[in-house]
Tab-separated table of C-alpha atoms in Angstrom:
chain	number	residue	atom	x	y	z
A	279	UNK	CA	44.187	65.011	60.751
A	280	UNK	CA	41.981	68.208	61.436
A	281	UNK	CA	42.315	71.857	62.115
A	282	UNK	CA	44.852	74.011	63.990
A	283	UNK	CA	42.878	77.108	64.807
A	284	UNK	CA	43.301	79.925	67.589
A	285	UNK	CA	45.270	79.806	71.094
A	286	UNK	CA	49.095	79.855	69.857
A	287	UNK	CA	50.814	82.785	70.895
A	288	UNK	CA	50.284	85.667	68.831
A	289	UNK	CA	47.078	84.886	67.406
A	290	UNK	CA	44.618	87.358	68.506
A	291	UNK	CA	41.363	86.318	66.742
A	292	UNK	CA	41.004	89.586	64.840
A	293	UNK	CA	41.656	88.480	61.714
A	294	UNK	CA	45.518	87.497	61.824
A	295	UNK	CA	45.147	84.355	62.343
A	296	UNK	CA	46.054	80.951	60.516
A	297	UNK	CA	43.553	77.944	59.581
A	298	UNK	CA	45.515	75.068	58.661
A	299	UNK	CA	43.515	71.503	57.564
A	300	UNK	CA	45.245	68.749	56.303
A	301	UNK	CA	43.068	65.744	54.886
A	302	UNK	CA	43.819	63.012	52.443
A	303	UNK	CA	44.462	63.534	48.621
A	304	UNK	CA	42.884	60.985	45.486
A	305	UNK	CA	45.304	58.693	46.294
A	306	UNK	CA	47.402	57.166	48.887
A	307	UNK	CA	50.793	59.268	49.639
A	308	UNK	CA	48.932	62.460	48.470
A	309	UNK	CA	47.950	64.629	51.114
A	310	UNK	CA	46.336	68.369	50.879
A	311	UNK	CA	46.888	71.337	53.402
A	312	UNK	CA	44.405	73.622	52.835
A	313	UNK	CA	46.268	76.862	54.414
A	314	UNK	CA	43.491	79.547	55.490
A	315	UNK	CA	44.503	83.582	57.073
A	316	UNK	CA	47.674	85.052	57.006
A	317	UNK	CA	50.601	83.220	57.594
A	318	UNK	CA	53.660	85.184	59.717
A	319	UNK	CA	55.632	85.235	62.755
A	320	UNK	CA	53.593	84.553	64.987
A	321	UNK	CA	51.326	82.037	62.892
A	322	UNK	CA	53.526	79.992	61.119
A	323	UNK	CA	53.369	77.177	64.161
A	324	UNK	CA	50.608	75.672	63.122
A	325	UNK	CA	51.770	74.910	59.382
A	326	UNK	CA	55.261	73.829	60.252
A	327	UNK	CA	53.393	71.364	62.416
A	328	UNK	CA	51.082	70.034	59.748
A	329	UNK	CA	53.739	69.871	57.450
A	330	UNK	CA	56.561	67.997	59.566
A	331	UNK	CA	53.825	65.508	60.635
A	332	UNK	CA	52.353	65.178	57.096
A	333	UNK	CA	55.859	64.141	55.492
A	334	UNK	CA	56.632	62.291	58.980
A	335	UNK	CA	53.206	60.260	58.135
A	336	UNK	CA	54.803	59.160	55.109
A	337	UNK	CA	53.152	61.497	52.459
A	338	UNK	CA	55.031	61.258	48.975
A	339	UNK	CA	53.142	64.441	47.545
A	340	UNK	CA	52.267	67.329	49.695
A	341	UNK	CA	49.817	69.735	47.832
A	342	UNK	CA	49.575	73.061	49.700
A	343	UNK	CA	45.715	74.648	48.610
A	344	UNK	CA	47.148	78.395	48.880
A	345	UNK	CA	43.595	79.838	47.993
A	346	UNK	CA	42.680	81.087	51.278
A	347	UNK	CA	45.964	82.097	51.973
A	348	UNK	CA	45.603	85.519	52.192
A	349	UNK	CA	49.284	86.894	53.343
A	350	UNK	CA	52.940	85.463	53.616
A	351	UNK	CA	55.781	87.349	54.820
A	352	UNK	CA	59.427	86.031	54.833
A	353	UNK	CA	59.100	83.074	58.019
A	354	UNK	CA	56.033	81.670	55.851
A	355	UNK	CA	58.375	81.943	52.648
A	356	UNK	CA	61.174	79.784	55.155
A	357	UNK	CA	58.731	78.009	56.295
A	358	UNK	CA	57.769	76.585	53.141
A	359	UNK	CA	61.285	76.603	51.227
A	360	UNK	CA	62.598	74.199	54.410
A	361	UNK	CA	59.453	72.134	54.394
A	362	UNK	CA	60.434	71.701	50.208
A	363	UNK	CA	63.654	70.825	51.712
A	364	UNK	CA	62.922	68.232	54.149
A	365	UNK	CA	60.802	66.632	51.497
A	366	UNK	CA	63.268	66.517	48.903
A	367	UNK	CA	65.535	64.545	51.441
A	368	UNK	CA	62.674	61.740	52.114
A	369	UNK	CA	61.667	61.880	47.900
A	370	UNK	CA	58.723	63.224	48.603
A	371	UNK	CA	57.803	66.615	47.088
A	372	UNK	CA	55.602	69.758	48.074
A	373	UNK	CA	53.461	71.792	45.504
A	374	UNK	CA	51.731	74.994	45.678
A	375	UNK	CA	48.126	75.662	44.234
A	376	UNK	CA	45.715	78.348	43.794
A	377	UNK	CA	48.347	81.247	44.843
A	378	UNK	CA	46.506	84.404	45.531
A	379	UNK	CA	47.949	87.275	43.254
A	380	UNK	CA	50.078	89.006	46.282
A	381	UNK	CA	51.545	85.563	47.547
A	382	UNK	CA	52.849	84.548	43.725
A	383	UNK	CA	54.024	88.236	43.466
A	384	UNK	CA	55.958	87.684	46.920
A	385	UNK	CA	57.327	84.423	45.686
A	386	UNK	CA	58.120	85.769	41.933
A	387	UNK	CA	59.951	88.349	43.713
A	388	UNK	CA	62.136	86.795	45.825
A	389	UNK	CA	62.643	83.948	43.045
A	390	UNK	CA	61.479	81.405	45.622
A	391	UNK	CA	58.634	80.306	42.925
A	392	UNK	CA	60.876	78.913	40.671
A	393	UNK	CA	61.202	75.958	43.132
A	394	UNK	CA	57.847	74.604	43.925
A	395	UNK	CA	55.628	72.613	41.258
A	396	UNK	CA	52.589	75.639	41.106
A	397	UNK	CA	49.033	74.739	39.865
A	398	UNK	CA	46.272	77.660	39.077
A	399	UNK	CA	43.689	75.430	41.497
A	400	UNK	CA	43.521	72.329	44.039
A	401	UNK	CA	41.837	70.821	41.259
A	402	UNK	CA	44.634	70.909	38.676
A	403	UNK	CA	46.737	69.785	41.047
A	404	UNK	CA	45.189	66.727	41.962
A	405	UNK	CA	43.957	65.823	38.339
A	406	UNK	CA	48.148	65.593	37.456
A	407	UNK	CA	48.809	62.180	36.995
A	408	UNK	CA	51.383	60.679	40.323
A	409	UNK	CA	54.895	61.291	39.692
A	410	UNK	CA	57.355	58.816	41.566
């Protein structure tokens, strides 16, 4: 699918920007969002896209690779939780790995991380056998 980068309002290419790259997991229905920057406000465009058109692709398991990820305030955390959302209504499911320590502690926080699947890395993640 490829890479959202730079020119959505807000961005202003000095380091508060968002990377997003979604490509094709093991397996068919898996896909991975690699999710690179700081996701906020005026970011979050670019990974409610690649999400919405992920599950609208037909993607049974989204795996979001958090490692890069290296800020989420509250519209990233709504992001996310209605992304899980909209999944959960198609049976398809989204999953977080590699959570840098100050996006788990936002998420332990706020208790949202008791409802997404979390893996330590990308790899973990994709070694778990399917789940239907």
């Amino acid at each position: 699918m490829g890479s959202a980068r730079d020119g959505w309002p807000g961005n202003t290419g000095e380091g508060g920007g968002l990377a997003v790259d979604v490509r094709p997991g093991p397996e068919p229905g898996v896909m991975v969002v690699a999710v690179t920057g700081e996701l906020d406000h005026d970011t979050a465009e670019p990974l409610r896209t690649a999400l919405d058109d992920t599950l609208a692709g037909g993607a049974r398991r989204i795996l979001v690779d958090c490692s890069e990820l290296l800020f989420c305030d509250s519209t990233g955390l709504n992001l996310l939780l209605r992304a899980r959302l909209a999944a959960k209504e198609t049976g398809a499911r989204i999953e977080l790995a590699a959570l840098r320590p100050q996006v788990a502690r936002m998420l332990a926080i706020t208790g949202a991380g008791a409802v997404f699947h979390r893996y330590a890395s990308l790899g973990e993640a994709l070694a778990e056998p399917r789940q239907e």
